[in-house]
Short mmCIF file of C-alpha atoms and ligand atoms in Angstrom, two decimals:
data_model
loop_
_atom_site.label_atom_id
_atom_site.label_comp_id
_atom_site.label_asym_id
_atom_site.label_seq_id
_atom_site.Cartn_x
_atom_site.Cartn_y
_atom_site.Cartn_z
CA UNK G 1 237.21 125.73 313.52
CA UNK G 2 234.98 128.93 313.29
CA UNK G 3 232.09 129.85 315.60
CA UNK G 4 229.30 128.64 315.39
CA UNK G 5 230.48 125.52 315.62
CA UNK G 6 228.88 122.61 312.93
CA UNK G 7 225.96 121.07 314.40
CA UNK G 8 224.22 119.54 311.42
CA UNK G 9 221.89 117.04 312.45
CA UNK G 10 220.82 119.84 315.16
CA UNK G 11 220.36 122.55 312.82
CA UNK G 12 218.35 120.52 310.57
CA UNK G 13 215.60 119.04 312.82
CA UNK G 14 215.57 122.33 315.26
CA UNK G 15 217.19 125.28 314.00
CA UNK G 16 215.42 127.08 316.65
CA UNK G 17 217.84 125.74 319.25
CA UNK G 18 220.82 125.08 317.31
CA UNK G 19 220.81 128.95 316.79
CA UNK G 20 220.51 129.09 320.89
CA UNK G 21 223.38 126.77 321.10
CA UNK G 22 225.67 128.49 318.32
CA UNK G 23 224.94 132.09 320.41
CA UNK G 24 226.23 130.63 323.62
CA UNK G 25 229.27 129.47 321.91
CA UNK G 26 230.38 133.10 320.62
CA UNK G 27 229.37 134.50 324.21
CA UNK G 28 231.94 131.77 325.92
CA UNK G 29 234.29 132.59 323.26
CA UNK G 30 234.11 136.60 323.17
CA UNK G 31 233.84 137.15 327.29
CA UNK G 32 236.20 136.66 330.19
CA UNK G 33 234.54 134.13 332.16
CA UNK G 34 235.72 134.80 335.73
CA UNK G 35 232.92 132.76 338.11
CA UNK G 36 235.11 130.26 339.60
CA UNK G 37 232.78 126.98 339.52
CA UNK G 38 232.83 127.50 335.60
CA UNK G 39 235.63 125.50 333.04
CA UNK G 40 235.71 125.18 329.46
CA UNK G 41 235.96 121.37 328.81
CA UNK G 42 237.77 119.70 325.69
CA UNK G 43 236.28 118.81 322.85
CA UNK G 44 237.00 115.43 323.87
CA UNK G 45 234.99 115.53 327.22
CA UNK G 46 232.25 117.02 325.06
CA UNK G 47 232.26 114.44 322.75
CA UNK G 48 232.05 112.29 324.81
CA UNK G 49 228.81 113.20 327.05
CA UNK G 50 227.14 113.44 323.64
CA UNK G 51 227.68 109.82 322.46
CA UNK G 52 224.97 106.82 322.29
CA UNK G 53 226.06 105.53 325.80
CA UNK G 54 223.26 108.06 326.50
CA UNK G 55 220.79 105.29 325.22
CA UNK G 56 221.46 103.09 327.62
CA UNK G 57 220.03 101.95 331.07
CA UNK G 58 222.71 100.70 333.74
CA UNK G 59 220.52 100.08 337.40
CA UNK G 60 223.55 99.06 339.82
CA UNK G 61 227.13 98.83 339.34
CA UNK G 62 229.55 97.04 337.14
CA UNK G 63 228.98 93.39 337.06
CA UNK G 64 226.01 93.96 339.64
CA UNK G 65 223.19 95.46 336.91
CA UNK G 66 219.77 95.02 337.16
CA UNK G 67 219.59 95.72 333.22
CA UNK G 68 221.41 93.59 330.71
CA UNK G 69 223.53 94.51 327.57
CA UNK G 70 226.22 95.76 330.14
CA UNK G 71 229.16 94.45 327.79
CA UNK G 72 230.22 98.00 327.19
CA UNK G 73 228.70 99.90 329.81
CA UNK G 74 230.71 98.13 332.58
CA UNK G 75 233.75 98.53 330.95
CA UNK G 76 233.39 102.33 330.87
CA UNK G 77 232.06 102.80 334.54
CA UNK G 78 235.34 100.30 335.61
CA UNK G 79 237.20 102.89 333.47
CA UNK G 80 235.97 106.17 335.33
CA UNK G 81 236.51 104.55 338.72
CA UNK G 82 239.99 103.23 337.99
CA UNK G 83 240.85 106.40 337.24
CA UNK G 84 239.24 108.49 339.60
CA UNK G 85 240.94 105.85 342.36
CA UNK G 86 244.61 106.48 340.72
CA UNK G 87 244.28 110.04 340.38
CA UNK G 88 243.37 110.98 344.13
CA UNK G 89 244.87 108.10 345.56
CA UNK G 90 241.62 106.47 347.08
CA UNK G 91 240.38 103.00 348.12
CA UNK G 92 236.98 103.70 346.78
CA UNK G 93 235.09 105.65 344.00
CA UNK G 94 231.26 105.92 343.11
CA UNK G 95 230.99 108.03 340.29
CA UNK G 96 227.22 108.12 339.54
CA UNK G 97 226.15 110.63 341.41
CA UNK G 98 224.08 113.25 338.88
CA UNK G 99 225.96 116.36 340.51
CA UNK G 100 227.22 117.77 343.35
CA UNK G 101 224.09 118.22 345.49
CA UNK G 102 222.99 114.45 344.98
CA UNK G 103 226.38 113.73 346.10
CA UNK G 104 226.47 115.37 348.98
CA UNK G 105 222.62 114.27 349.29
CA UNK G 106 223.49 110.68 349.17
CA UNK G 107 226.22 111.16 351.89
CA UNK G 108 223.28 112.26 354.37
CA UNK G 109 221.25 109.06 353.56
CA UNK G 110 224.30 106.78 354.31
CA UNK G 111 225.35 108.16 358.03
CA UNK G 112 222.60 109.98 359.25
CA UNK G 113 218.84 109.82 360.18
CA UNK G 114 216.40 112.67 359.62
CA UNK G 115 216.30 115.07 362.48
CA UNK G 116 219.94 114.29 363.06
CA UNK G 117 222.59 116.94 364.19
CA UNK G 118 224.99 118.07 361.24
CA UNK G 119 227.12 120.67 361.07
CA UNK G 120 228.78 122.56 358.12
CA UNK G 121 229.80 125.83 357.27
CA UNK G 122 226.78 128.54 356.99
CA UNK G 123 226.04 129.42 353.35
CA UNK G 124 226.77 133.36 353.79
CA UNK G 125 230.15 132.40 355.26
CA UNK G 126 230.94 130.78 352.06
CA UNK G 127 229.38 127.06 352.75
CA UNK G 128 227.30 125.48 350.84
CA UNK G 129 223.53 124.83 350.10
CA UNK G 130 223.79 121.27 350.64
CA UNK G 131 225.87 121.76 354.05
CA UNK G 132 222.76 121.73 356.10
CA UNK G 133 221.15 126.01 355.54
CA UNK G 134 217.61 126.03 356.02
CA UNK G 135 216.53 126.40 353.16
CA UNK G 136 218.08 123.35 351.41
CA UNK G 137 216.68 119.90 352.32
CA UNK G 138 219.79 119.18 354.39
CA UNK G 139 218.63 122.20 356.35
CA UNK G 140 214.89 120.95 356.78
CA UNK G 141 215.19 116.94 357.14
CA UNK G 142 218.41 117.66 359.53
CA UNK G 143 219.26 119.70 362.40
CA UNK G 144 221.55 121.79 360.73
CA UNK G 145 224.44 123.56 363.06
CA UNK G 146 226.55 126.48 361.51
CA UNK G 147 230.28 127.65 361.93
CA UNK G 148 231.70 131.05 360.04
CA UNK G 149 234.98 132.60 359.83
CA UNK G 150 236.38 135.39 362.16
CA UNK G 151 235.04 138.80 361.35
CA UNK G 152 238.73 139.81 361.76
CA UNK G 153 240.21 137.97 359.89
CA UNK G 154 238.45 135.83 357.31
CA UNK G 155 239.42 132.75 357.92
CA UNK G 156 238.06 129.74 360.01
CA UNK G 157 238.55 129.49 363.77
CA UNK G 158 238.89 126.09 364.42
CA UNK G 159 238.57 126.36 368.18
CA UNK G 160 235.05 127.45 367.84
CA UNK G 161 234.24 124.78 365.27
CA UNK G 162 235.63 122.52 368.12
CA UNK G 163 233.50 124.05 370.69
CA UNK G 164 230.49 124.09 368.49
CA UNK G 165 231.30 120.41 367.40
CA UNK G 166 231.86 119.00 370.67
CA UNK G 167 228.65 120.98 371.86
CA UNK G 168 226.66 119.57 369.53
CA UNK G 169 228.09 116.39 368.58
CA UNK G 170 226.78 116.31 364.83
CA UNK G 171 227.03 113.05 362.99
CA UNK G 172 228.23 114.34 359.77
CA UNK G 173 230.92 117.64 359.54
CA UNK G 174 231.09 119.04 356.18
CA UNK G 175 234.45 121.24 355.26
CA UNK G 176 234.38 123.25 352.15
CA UNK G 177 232.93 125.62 350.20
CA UNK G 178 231.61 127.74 347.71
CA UNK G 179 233.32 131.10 348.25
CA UNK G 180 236.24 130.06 350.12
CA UNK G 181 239.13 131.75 349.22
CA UNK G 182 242.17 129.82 351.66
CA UNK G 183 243.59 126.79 351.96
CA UNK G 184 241.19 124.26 353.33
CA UNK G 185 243.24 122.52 356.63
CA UNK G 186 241.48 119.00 356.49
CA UNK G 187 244.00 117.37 359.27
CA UNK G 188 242.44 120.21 361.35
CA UNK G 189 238.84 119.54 360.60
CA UNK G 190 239.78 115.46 361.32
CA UNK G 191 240.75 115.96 364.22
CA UNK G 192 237.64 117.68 365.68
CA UNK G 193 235.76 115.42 363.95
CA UNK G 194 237.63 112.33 365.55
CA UNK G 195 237.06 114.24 369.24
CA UNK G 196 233.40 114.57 368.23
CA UNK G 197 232.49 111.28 366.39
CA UNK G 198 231.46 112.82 363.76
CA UNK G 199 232.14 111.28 360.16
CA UNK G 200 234.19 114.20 358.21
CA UNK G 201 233.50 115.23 354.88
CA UNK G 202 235.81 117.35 352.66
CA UNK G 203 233.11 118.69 349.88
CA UNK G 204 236.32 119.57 347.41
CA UNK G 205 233.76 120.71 344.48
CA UNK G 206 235.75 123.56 343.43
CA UNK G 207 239.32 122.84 344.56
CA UNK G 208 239.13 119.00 342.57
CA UNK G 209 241.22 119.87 340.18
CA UNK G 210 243.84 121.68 341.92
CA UNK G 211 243.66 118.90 344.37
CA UNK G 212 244.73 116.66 341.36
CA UNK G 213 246.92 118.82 340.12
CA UNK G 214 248.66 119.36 343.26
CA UNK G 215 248.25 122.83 343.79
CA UNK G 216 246.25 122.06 346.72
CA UNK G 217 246.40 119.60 349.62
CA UNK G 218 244.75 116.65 349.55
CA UNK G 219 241.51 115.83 351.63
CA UNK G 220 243.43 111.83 352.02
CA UNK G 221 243.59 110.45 354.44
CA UNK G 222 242.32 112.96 356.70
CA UNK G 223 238.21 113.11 355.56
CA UNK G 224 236.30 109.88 355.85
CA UNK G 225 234.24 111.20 352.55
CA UNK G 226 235.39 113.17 349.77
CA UNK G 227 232.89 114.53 347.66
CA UNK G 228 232.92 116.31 344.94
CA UNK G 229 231.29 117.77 341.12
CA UNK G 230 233.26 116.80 338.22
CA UNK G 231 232.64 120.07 336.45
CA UNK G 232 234.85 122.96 338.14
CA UNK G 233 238.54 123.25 338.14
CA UNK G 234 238.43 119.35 337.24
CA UNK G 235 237.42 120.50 334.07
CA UNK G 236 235.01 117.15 333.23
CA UNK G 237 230.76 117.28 332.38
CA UNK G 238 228.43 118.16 334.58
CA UNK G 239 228.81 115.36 337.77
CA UNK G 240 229.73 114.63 340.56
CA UNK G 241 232.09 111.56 342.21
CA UNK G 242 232.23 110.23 346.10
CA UNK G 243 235.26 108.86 347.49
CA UNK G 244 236.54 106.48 350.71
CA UNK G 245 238.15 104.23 352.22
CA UNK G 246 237.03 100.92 351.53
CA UNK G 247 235.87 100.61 355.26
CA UNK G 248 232.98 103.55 353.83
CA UNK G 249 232.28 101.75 350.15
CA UNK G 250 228.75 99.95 350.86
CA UNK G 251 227.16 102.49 352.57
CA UNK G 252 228.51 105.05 350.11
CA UNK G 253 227.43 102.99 346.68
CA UNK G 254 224.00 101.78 348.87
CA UNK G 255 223.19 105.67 349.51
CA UNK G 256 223.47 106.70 345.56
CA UNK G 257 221.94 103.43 344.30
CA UNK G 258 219.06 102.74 345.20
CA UNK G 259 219.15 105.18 348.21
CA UNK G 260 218.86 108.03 346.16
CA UNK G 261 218.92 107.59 342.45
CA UNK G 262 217.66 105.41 339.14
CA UNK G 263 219.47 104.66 336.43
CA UNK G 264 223.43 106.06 336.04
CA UNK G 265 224.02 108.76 333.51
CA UNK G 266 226.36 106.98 331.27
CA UNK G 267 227.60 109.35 328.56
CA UNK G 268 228.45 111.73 332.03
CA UNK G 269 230.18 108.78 333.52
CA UNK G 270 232.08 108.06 330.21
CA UNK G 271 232.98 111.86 329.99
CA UNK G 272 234.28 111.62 333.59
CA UNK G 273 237.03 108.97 332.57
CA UNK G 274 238.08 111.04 329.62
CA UNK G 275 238.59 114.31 332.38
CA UNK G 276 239.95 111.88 334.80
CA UNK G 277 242.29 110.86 331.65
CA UNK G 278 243.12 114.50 331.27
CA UNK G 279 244.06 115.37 335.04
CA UNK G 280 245.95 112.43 335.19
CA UNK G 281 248.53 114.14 332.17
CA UNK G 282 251.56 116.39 333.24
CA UNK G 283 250.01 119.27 331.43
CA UNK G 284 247.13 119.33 333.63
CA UNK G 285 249.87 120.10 337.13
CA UNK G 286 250.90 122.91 335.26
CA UNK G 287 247.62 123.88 334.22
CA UNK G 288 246.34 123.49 338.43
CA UNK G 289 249.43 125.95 339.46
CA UNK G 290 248.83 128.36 337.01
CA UNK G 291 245.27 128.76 338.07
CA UNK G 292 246.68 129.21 341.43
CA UNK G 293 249.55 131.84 340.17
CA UNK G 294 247.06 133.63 338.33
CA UNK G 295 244.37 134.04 341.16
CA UNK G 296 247.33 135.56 343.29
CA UNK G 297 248.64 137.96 340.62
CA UNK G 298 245.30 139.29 340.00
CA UNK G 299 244.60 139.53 343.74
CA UNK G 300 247.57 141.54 344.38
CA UNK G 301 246.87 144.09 341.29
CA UNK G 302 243.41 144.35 342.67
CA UNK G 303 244.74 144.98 346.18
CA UNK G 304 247.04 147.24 344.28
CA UNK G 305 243.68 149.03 342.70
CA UNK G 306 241.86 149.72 346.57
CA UNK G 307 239.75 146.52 346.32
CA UNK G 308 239.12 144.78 349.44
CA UNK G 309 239.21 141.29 349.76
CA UNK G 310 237.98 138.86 351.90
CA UNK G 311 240.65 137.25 354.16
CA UNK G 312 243.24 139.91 352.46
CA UNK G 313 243.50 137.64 348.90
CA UNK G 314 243.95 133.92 347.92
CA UNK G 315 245.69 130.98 348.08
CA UNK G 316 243.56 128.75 345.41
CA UNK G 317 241.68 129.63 342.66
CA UNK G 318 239.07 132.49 343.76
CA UNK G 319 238.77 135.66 344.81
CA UNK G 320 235.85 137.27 347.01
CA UNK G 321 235.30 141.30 346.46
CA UNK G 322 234.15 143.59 349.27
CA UNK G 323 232.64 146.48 347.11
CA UNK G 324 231.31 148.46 350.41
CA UNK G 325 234.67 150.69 350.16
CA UNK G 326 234.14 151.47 346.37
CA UNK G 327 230.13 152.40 347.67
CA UNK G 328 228.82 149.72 344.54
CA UNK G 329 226.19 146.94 345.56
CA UNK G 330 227.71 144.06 344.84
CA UNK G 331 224.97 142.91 342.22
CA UNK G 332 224.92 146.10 340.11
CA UNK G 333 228.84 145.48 339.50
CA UNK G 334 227.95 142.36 338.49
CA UNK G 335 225.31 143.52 335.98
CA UNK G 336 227.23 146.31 334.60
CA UNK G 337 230.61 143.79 334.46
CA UNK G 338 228.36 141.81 332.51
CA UNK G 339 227.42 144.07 329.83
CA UNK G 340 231.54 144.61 329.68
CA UNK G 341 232.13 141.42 328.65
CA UNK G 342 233.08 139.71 332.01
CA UNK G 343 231.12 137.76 333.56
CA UNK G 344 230.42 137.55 337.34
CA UNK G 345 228.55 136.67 340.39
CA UNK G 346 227.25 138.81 343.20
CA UNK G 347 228.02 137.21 346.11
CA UNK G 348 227.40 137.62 349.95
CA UNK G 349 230.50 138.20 352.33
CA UNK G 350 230.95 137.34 355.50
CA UNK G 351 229.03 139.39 358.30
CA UNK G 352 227.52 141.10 355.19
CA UNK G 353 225.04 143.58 356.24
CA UNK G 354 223.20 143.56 352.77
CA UNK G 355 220.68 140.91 351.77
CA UNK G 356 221.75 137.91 349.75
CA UNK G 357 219.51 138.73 346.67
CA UNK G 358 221.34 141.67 346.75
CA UNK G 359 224.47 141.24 348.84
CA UNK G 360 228.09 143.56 349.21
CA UNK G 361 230.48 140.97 347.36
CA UNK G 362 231.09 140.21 343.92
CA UNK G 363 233.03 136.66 343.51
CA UNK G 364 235.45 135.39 340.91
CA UNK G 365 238.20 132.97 340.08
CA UNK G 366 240.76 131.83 337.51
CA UNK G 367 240.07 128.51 336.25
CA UNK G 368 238.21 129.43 332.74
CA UNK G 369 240.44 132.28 331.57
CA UNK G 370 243.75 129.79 332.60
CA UNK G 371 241.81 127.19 330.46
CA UNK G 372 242.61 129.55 327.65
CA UNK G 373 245.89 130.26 328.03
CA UNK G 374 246.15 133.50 330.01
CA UNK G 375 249.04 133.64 332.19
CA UNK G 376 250.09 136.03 334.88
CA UNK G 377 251.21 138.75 332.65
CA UNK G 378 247.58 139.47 332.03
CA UNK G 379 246.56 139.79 335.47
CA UNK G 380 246.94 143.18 335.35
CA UNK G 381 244.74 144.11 332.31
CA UNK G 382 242.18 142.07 334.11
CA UNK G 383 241.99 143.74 337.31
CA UNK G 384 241.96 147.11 334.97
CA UNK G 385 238.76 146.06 333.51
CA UNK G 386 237.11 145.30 336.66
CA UNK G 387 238.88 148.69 338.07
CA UNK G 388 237.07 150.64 335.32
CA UNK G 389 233.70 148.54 335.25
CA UNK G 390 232.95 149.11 339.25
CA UNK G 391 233.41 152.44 338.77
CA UNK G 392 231.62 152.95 335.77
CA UNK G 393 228.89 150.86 337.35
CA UNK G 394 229.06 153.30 340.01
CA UNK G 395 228.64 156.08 337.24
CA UNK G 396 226.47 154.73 335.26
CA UNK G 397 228.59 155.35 332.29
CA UNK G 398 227.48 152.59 329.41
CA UNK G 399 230.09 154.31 326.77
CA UNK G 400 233.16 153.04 329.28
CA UNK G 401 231.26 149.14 329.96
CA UNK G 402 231.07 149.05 326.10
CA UNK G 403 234.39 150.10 325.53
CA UNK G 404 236.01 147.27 327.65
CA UNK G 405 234.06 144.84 325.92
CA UNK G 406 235.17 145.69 323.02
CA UNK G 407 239.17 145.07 324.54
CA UNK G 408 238.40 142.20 326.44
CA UNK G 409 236.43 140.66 322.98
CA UNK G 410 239.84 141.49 321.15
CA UNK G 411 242.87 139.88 323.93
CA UNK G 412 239.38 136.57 323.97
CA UNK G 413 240.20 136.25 320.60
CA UNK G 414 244.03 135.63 320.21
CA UNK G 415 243.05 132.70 323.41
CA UNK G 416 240.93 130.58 321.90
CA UNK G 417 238.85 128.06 324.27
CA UNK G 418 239.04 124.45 324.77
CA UNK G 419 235.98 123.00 323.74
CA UNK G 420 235.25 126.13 321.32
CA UNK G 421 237.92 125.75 318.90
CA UNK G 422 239.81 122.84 317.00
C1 PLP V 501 229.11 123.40 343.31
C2 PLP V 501 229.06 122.84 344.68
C3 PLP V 501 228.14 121.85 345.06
C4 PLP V 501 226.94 121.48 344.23
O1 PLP V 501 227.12 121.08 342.99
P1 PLP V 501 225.92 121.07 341.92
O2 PLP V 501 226.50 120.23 340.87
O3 PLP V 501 225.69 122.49 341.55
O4 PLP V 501 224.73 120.45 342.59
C5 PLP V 501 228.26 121.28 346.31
N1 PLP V 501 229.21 121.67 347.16
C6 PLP V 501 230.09 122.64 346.86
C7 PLP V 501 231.12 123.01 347.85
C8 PLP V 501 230.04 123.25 345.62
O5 PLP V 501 230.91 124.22 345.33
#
């Protein structure tokens, strides 16, 4: 298949768009995608959330609808929780929620009242929106209590998430992140949280997929909740799943429907089983470790290259940058790695002294460019391009950022993407 890909119907009643649509598919095919909540999905995951299913309104839960014509629709939702139940090994599965923020939304309205104590990690530490910062809902409608990681270190100090914990005695404890680059210790967590009475919640977003893959621990049976999007290194649409124990289920199914949301996106829910179908296959272990193998090999020829990273490097699937030693704001690297062809987010780091619009870090991760094949032998061309696009950020030298996107277009196009090609 060639780019643009054949839209007809599209490019007949709106050409306007379709022309939108066919540009973003050469820019996912001719860049290096590096932000580490991105995937490319299958063709068959795509096909799926753009099916008829889409037509169709599904109030409730299978067998329990308050629509009918459910013959199919049932069937499918069954489908995605089946699967989502086998492949992490749960008692319980709602996957309706619209994405990961409802999710985690929904998980509020089932154990907690509003001006209730929760506590999850701070959003400039590497937490989350949705993990109770101000200026989220979580953060306004809740009584939101922080923990960080050492300044030494990097990592989490779990005696003064105890302390804080036992302090405050939240009702909810998130554990998770969005810029957490080490292994997430969830026995640790559950045990604070038992001590506290707190109900724990692993948010496993952007690890799902190496959770499934088994390149990183699972969250069961130490969190009470496990929430997380479909869409990261699970490598399914744009969703989001929550899992228990049974003991959790009502409360959990009563919080997304009608708690929180209408009618059940079905053509996401049908794309769901057909990722769940995916990370179920051998190929997709392999695929989870060599995420993981790749995010160390670049980490160590970035080391290697006088980057500094947060907590010293990885052990999953991203990578946080300190620029302050290479003297480059975080967000013009990102700008200028941009116009190179690889694409980026600025990103706070811990104890940053910079603002967040315009913060020291820049943040990425291996799941896309693994997608497509690249393996650890190209780690190092990788971390060359970032090498020379800091510094020509730095410089200001547009000649050099158009020269590596003119290499990076050329190694793109020997790995094609799923999704993008045949
Ligand atoms: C991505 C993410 C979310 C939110 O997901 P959206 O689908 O963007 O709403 C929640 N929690 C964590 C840890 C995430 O990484």
């Amino acid at each position: 298949m060639t780019l643009p890909l054949p839209h007809p119907a599209l490019a007949a009643t709106d050409p306007e768009l379709a022309a939108l649509v066919g540009a973003e598919e050469q820019l996912q095919a001719d860049t290096l995608r590096l932000i580490p909540s991105e995937n490319y999905v299958s063709r068959a995951v795509l096909e799926a959330s753009g099916t008829v299913l889409q037509n169709k309104y599904s109030e409730g839960y299978p067998g329990r609808r308050y629509y009918e014509g459910q013959q199919n629709i049932d069937k499918v939702e069954r489908l995605a929780i089946d699967r989502a139940k086998a492949l992490f090994d749960v008692e319980h599965a709602n996957v309706q929620p619209y994405s990961g923020s409802p999710a985690n939304l929904a998980v509020y309205l089932a154990f907690a009242d509003p001006g209730d104590t929760v506590m999850g990690m701070a959003l400039p530490m590497g937490g989350h929106l949705t993990h109770g910062w101000g200026v989220s809902a979580t953060g306004r409608w809740f009584r939101g209590v922080q923990y960080g990681v050492r300044h030494d270190t990097g990592l989490i100090d779990f005696d003064e998430v105890r302390e804080l914990a036992l302090k405050e005695r939240p009702k909810i404890i998130f554990c998770g992140g969005t810029a957490l680059p080490r292994t997430i210790d969830f026995a640790a967590f559950a045990e604070i949280a038992r001590e506290s009475g707190a109900v724990l919640v692993a948010d496993v977003a952007h690890i799902a997929g190496l959770i499934a893959g088994g390149a990183h621990p699972s969250p069961v049976p130490h969190a009470d909740v496990i929430s997380t999007t479909t869409h990261k290194t699970l490598r399914g649409p744009r969703g989001a799943m929550l899992m228990s124990r049974e003991e959790h289920a009502k409360a959990l199914d009563k919080a997304v429907f009608p708690g929180l949301q209408g009618g059940p996106h079905n053509q996401t829910t049908a794309a769901i089983a057909v990722a769940l179908h995916e990370a179920a296959q051998p190929s997709f272990r392999d695929y989870a470790h060599a995420v993981v193998a790749n995010a160390r090999a670049l980490a160590d020829e970035l080391l290697a290259r006088g980057f500094d990273l947060v907590s010293g490097g990885t052990d999953n699937h991203l990578i946080l940058m300190d620029l302050t030693p290479k003297d480059v704001p975080g967000k013009v690297a990102a700008k200028a790695l941009d116009r190179a062809g690889i694409v980026v987010n600025y990103n706070t780091v811990p104890y940053d002294p910079r603002k967040p619009f315009d913060p020291s870090g820049v943040r990425i991760g291996t799941p896309s460019l693994t997608s497509r094949g690249l393996g650890t032998q190209h780690m190092a061309a990788v971390a060359e391009w970032i090498d020379r696009g800091v510094s020509a950020a730095g410089a200001g030298d547009e000649d050099a950022l158009a020269a590596i996107r003119a290499e990076v277009a050329e190694l793109m196009a020997a790995f094609p993407a799923p999704g993008l090609s045949a």
